[in-house]
Each structure stands twice: as structure tokens, then as C-alpha cells.
Tab-separated table of C-alpha atoms in Angstrom:
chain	number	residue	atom	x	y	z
O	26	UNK	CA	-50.329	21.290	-10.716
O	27	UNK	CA	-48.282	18.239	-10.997
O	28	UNK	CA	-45.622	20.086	-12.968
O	29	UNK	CA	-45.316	22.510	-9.913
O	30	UNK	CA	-45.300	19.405	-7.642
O	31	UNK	CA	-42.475	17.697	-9.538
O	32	UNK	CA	-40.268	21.044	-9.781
O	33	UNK	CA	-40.767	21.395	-6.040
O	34	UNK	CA	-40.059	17.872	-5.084
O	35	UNK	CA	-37.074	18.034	-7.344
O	36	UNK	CA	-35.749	21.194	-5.655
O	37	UNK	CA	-36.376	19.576	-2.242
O	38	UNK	CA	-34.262	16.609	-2.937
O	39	UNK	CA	-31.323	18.770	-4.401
O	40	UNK	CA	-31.203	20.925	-1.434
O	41	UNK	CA	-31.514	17.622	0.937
O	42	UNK	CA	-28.482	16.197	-0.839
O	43	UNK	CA	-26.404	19.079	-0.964
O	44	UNK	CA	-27.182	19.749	2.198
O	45	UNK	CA	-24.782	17.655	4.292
O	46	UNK	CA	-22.088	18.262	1.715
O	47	UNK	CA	-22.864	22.174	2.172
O	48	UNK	CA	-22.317	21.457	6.174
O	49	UNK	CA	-19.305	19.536	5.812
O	50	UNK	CA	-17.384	22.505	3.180
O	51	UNK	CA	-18.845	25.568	5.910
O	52	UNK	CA	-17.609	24.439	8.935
O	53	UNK	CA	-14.041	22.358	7.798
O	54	UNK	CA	-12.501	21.248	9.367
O	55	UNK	CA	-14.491	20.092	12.281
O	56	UNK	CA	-12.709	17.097	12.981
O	57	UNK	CA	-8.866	16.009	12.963
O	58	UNK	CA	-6.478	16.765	9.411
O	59	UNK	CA	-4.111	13.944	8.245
O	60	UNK	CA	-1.189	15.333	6.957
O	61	UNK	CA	0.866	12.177	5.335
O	62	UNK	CA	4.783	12.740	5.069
O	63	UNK	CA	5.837	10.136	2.836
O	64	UNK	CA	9.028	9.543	4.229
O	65	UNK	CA	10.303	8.525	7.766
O	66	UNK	CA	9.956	11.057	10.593
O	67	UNK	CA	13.309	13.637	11.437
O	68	UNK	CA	13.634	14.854	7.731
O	69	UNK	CA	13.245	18.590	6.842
O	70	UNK	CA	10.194	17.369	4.804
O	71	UNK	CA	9.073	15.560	8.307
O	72	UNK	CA	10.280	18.837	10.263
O	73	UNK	CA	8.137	21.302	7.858
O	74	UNK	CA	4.602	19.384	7.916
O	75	UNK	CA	5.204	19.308	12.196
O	76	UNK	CA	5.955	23.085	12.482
O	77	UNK	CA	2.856	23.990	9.984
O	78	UNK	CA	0.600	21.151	11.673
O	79	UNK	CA	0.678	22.820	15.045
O	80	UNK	CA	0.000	26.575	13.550
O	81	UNK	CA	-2.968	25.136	11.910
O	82	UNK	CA	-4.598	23.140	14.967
O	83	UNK	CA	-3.992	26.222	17.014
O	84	UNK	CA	-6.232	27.875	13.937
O	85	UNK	CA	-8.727	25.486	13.850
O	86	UNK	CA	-9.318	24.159	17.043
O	87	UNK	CA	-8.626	20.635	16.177
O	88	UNK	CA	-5.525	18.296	16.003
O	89	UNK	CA	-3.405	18.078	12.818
O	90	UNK	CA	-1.881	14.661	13.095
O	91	UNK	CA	1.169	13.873	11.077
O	92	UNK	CA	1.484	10.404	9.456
O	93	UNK	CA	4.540	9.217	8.088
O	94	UNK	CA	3.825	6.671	5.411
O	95	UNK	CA	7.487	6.004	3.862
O	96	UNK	CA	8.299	4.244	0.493
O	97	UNK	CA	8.607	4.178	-3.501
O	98	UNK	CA	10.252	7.839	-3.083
O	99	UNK	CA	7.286	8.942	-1.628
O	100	UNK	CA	4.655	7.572	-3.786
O	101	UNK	CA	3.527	5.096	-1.010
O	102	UNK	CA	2.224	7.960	0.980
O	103	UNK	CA	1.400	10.473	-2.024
O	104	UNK	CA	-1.378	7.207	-3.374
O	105	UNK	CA	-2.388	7.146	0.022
O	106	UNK	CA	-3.771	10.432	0.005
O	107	UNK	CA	-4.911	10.039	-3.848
O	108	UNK	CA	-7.194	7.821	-3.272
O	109	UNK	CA	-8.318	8.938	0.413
O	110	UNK	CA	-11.699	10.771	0.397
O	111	UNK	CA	-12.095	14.271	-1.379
O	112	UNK	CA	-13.160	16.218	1.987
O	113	UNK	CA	-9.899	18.044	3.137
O	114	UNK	CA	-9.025	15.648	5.913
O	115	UNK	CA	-6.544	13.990	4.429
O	116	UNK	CA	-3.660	16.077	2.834
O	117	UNK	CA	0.206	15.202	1.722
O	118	UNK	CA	3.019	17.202	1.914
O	119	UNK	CA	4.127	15.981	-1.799
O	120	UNK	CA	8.274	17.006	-2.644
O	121	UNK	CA	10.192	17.169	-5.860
O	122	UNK	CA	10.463	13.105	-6.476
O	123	UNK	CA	6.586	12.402	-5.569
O	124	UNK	CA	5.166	15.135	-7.667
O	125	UNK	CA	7.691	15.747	-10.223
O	126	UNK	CA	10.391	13.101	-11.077
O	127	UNK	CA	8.962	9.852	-10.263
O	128	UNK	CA	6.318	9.815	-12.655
O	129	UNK	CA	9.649	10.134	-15.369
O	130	UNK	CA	11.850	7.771	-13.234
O	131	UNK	CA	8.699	4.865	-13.013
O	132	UNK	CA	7.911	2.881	-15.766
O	133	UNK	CA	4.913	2.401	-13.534
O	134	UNK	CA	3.092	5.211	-11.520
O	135	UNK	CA	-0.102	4.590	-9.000
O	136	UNK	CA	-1.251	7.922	-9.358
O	137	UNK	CA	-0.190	11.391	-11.379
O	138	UNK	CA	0.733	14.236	-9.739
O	139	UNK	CA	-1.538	16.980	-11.189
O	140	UNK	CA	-4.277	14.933	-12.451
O	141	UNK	CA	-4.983	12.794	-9.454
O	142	UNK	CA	-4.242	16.302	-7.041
O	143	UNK	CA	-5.341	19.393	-5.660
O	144	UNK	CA	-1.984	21.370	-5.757
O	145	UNK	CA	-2.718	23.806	-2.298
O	146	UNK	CA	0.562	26.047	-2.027
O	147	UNK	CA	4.181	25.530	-1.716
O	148	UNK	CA	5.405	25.210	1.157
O	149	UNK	CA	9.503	25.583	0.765
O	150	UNK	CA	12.184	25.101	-1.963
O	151	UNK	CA	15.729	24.703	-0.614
O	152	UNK	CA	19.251	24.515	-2.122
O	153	UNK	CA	21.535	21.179	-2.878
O	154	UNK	CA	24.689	21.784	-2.567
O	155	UNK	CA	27.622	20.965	-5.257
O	156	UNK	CA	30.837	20.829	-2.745
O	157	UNK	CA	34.239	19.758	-3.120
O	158	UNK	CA	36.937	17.673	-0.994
O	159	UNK	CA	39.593	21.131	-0.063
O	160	UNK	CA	42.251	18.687	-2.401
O	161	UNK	CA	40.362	19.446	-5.513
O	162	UNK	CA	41.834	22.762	-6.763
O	163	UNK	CA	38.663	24.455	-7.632
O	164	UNK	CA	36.822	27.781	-5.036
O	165	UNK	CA	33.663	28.001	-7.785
O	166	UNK	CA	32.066	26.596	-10.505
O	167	UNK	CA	33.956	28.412	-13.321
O	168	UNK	CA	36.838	26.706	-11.752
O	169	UNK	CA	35.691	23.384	-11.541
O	170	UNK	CA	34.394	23.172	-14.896
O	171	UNK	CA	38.106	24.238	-16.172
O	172	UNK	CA	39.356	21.164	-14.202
O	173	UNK	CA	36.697	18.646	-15.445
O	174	UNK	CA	37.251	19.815	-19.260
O	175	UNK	CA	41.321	19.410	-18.689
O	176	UNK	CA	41.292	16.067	-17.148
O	177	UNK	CA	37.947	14.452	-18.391
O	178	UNK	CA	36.456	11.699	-16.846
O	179	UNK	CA	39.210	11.901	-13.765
O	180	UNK	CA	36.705	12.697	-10.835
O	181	UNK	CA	33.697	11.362	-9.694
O	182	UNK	CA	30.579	12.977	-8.039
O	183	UNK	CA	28.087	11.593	-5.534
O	184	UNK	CA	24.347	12.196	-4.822
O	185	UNK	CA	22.049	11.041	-2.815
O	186	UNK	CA	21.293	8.230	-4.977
O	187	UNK	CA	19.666	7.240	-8.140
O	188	UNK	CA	17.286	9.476	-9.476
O	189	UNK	CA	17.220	12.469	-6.521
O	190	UNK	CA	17.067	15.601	-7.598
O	191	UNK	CA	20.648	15.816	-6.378
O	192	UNK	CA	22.075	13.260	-9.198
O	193	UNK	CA	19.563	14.369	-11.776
O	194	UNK	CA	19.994	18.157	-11.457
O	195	UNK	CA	24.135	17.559	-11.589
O	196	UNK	CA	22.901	15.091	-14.848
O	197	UNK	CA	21.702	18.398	-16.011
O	198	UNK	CA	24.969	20.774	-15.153
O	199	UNK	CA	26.935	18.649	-17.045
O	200	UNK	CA	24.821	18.593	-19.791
O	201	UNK	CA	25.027	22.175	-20.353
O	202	UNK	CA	28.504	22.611	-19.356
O	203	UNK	CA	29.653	19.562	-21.685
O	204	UNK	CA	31.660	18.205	-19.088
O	205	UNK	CA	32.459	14.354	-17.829
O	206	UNK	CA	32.101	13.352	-14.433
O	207	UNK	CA	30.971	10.047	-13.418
O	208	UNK	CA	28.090	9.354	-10.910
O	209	UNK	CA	28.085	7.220	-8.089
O	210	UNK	CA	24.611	6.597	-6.464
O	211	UNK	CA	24.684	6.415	-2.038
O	212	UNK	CA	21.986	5.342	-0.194
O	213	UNK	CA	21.452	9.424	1.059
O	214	UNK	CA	23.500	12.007	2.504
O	215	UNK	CA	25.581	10.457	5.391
O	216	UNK	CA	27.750	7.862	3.706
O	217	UNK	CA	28.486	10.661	0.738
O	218	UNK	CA	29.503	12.817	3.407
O	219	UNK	CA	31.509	10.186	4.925
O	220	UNK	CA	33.721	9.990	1.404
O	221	UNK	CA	33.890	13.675	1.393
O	222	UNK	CA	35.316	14.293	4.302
O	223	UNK	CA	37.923	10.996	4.151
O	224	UNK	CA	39.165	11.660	0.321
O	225	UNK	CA	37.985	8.511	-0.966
O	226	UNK	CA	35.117	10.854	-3.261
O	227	UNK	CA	35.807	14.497	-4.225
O	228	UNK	CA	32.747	15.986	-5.400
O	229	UNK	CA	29.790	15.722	-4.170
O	230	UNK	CA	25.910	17.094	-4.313
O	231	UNK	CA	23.347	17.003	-1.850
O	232	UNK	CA	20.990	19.134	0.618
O	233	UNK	CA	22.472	22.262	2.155
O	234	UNK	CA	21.371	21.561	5.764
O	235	UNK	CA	23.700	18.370	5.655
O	236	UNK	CA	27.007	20.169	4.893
O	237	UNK	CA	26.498	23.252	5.798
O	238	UNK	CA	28.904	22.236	9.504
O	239	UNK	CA	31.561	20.894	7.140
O	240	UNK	CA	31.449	24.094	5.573
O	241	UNK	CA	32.092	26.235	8.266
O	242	UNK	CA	34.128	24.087	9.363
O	243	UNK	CA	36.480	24.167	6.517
O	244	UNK	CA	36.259	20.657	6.070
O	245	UNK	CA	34.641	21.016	2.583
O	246	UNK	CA	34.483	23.578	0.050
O	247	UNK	CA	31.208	25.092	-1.586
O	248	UNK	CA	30.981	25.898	-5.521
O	249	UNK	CA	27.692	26.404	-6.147
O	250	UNK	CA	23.528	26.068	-5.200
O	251	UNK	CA	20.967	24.892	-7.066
O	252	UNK	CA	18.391	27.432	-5.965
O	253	UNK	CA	17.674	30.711	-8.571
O	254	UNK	CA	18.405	32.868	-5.534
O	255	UNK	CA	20.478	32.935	-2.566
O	256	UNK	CA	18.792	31.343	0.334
O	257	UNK	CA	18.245	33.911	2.899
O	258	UNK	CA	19.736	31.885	5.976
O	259	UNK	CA	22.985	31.526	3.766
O	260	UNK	CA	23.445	34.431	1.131
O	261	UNK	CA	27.239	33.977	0.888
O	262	UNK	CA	26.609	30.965	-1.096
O	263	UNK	CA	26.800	31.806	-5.016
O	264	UNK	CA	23.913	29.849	-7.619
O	265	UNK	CA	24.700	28.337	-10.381
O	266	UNK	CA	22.749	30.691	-11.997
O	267	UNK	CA	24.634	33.282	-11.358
O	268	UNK	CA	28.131	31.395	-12.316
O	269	UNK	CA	27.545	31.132	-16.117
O	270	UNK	CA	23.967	29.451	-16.212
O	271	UNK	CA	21.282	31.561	-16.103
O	272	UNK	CA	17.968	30.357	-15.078
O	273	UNK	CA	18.991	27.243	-13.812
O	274	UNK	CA	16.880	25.903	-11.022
O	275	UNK	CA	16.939	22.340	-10.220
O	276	UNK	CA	16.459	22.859	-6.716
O	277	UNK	CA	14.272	20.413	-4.335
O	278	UNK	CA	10.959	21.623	-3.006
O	279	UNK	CA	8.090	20.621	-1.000
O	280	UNK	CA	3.892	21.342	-0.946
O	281	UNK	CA	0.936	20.653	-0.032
O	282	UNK	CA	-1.639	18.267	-1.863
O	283	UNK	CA	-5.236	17.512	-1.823
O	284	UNK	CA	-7.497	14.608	-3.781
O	285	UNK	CA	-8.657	15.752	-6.733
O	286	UNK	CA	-12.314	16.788	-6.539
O	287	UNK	CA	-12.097	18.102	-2.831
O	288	UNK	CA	-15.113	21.040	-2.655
O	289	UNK	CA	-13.717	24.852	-3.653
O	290	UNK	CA	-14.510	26.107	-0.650
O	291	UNK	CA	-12.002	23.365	1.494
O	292	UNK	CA	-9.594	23.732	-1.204
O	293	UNK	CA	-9.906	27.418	-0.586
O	294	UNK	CA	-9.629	27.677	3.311
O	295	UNK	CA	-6.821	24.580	3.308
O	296	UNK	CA	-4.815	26.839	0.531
O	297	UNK	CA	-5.346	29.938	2.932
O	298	UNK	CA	-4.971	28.605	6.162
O	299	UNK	CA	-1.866	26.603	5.302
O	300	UNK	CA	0.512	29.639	2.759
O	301	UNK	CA	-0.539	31.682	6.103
O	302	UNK	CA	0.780	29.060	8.996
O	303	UNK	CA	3.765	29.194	6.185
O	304	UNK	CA	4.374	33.142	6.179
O	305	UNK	CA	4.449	33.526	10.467
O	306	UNK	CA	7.747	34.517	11.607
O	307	UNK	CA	8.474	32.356	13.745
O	308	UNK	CA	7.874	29.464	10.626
O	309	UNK	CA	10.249	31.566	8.486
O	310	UNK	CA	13.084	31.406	10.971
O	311	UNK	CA	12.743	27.930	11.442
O	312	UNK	CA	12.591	27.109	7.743
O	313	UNK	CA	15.478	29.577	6.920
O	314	UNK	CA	17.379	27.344	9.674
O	315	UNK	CA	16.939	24.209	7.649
O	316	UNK	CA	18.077	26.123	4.548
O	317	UNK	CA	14.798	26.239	3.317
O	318	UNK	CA	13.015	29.163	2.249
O	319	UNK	CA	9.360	29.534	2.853
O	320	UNK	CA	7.253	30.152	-0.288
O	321	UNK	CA	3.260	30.176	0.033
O	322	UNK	CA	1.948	30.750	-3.231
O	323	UNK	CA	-1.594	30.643	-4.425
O	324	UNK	CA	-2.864	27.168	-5.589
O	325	UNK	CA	-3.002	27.993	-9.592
O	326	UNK	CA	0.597	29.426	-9.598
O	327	UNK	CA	2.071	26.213	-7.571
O	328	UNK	CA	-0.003	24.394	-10.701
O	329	UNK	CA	1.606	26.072	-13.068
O	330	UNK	CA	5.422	25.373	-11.085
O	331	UNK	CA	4.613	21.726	-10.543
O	332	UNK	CA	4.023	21.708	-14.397
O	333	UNK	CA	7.031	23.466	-15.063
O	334	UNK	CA	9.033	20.582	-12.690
O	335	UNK	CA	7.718	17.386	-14.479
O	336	UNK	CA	9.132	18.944	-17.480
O	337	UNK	CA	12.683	19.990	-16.006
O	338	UNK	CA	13.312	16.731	-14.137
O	339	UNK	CA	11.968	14.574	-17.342
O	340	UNK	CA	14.945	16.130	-19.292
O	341	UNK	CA	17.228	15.153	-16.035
O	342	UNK	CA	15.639	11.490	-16.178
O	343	UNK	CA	16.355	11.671	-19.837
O	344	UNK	CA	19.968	12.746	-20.102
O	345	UNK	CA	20.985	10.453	-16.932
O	346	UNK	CA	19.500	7.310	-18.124
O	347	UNK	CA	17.905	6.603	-14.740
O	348	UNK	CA	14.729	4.435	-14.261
O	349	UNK	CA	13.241	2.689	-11.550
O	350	UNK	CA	11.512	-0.783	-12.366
């Protein structure tokens, strides 16, 4: 009898605390989502989280709020959120430096990005761009390898600054093309642009969105992207893939994060809820737009890509030297 009592009493008490946590996973999210951008507001990272956050309170019935918590190349915002409560409310929109390259490019990292996360989906990759002032006598990357290897060391290339995925995935290029070109770090897109389009720099590697005017413009002069395919909104551009390097992919991305040990079930309808906000038309367009293009993948294959990252950008942070105190 008081074995029966104590099995029953034990039962009880498992199904009282489980309960609330059973409530909270069955009816998620029943108050408002953080989603933490970890860099300042107007970016495409910035741009991607808004469009997505307003398809998902429509969903749910509750406001998605956007937070922009800048700093450390996004690790300021990406601890944040790994250290925020495991229920679901409180997700980041993690990119190629905050979940791939900074814990090489660190000698000190607050969190990791696979161990201290619940990778959700992808949400976009999107292609930099390796363009040329119109004086350099070069149309494609063939071309401006030729001219590198005949007058070594003569030209210089910017990125958008120490450790990006722009500088590091050109760190790579050369690597495998045994060529010399020397880097010079900016402080982002708009002063490289600046020496682009003046003379003073003639190579030069950065987001598509950023030159793709200059482009069309004339004004500069694409060689190659950095994404395995064509993006859609721009299939004229060739890859560098396809120009003598195949499988080469150091192209920036961006996805969704939760804190690790968030309940299956919110991982689940999160994961859902957020690669479908991703897929609408309307979302697609947009993304295409930016240059992006819109991937939505299931949460163990963007595992398995975020893995694959750490270990392509640690050979960039290798070969380039870079490090960030």
C-alpha cells in the first residue's frame, strides 16, 4: 500500500511539473518573439529578420519585435540570445561572422555557435562581388588572374574590412590561384566603393546589392561571385566556380538561432513557421531584390552547413593571418 502511494505521488508530481512546461511548448508562442539582429538597423541582415517578422506575427497572432543589438561582429547580440531563456521567445538571426568566422578570428569567444545554439533554418545566402575599376584590363576571372601572375604584387584589393567574409574568401582565391594581391581593410562597403569608382583602388570585393548600380552603370566591371550558383535576381553574373574553381563557395549567409535546450516541439514549430514565412512569394522577390536568395532548409541540414562554414572560414582565418584581440 505505501509502495502504490509513493508511485502515485511520484507520478502526480511529474505530471504537475511538466505540466506548465507542457502548456508553454502547446500553445507557443502566446506572447511576443524577440528576434535580435546583431547589427544596426537598414542592413539586408536588418531588412530580412523585418520582412520574416511580420509574416510570422500575421501567423501567430502576436508581435515579432526586432531588436538590433550591434557589436563584436555580431557576437554582442548572438550572446544575448545564448544566454536568454530556452522557451522560443528569444531568437537571433546569426550570419556568416557570428556563427562561423568569429569563433576562428577571436582569441576569445562568449559563446560557440553550434554548441551554445539551436540552428532553426537558413534563411538566405547571397553573393560578394569581386569587381574591377574599367582601367584594369581584365572582363573575368581567367583574365585577372593572367594579370596578377604577370605583374605580381602590382594591385591591391579591398574588402569590407578585416576578417569579413569578403577579405577572407578573396584570402582564399588567391590561395588556390597562387596569386599576389595585397589587402587593404575599409571600415565596410561605402568608402571601398568610393576608391573604386575614383581610381585610387582597382579591385575590390564586397556584397552584390552595393555595386550592383555601378554595374549597370558601367562604372565598374564584374569578374566573378562567390555564390556556387547564379543568384536568381542576377544570373548574368558568372561564379567563381564556374571560372576554373569548382566548388568554391565562400559566400555570406544568414539564419535563424535558438538557445540550446529550447523544447522539440518550439524548436519544431519556430523551424516550420519561419523556412515557411521564408518560401512566400512575395519574401522571395524581396530577397532576390537584395541579391539574396531565399533558402529554408530543415534544422539538421543547416547543422550540418554551419559545420561545414566554421571549417571553410578557419582555413580563410588561417591563410590571411587575421585575428581579432
Amino acid at each position: 500500500m505505501l509502495k502504490k502511494t509513493l508511485v502515485t505521488t511520484a507520478v502526480l508530481a511529474a505530471a504537475w511539473l511538466s505540466g506548465p512546461v507542457a502548456a508553454q511548448t502547446t500553445d507557443f508562442p502566446n506572447k511576443p518573439v524577440r528576434i535580435v539582429v546583431p547589427f544596426p538597423p537598414g542592413g539586408a541582415t536588418d531588412i530580412t529578420a523585418r520582412v520574416v517578422a511580420e509574416k510570422l506575427s500575421t501567423k501567430w497572432g502576436q508581435p515579432v519585435v526586432i531588436d538590433n543589438k550591434a557589436g563584436a561582429g555580431g557576437n554582442v547580440g548572438s550572446d544575448l540570445v545564448a544566454k536568454s531563456a530556452p522557451d522560443g521567445y528569444n531568437i537571433v538571426l546569426g550570419v556568416t561572422g557570428s556563427h562561423s568566422i568569429n569563433i576562428s578570428l577571436y582569441k576569445k569567444m562568449p559563446y560557440h555557435p553550434l554548441n551554445d545554439f539551436e540552428p532553426l533554418t537558413q534563411a538566405t545566402i547571397y553573393p560578394n562581388a569581386i569587381v574591377v575599376n574599367p582601367q584594369v584590363p581584365a572582363n573575368n576571372l581567367a583574365e585577372l588572374i593572367a594579370l596578377l601572375k604577370k605583374e605580381p604584387g602590382k594591385l591591391s584589393y579591398g574588402s569590407d574590412g578585416n576578417g569579413t567574409a569578403s577579405h577572407l574568401g578573396m584570402e582564399i582565391l588567391k590561395s588556390k590561384a597562387n596569386v599576389q594581391l595585397t589587402h587593404i581593410p575599409y571600415r565596410g562597403s561605402t568608402p571601398m566603393i568610393t576608391d573604386l569608382l575614383g581610381g585610387t583602388l582597382m579591385v575590390g570585393v564586397t556584397g552584390l546589392p552595393a555595386v550592383q548600380q555601378h554595374l549597370k552603370a558601367g562604372k565598374l566591371k564584374m569578374i566573378a561571385i562567390t555564390t556556387p550558383q547564379r543568384p536568381p535576381g542576377a544570373p548574368e553574373y558568372k561564379t567563381v566556380a564556374e571560372q576554373g574553381f569548382a566548388n568554391f563557395n565562400a559566400a555570406p549567409w544568414a539564419g535563424f538561432f535558438a538557445p540550446k535546450g529550447t523544447p522539440k516541439p518550439v524548436l519544431d514549430k519556430l523551424a516550420t513557421d519561419l523556412a515557411d514565412a521564408l518560401k512566400q512569394a512575395d519574401v522571395v522577390q524581396k530577397m532576390n531584390e537584395l541579391g539574396s536568395t531565399v533558402v529554408g532548409n530543415k534544422p539538421d541540414e543547416f547543422r550540418q552547413f554551419v559545420g561545414r562554414q566554421i571549417e571553410l572560414w578557419a582555413e580563410g582565418v588561417k591563410i590571411s593571418g587575421a585575428t581579432v584581440d
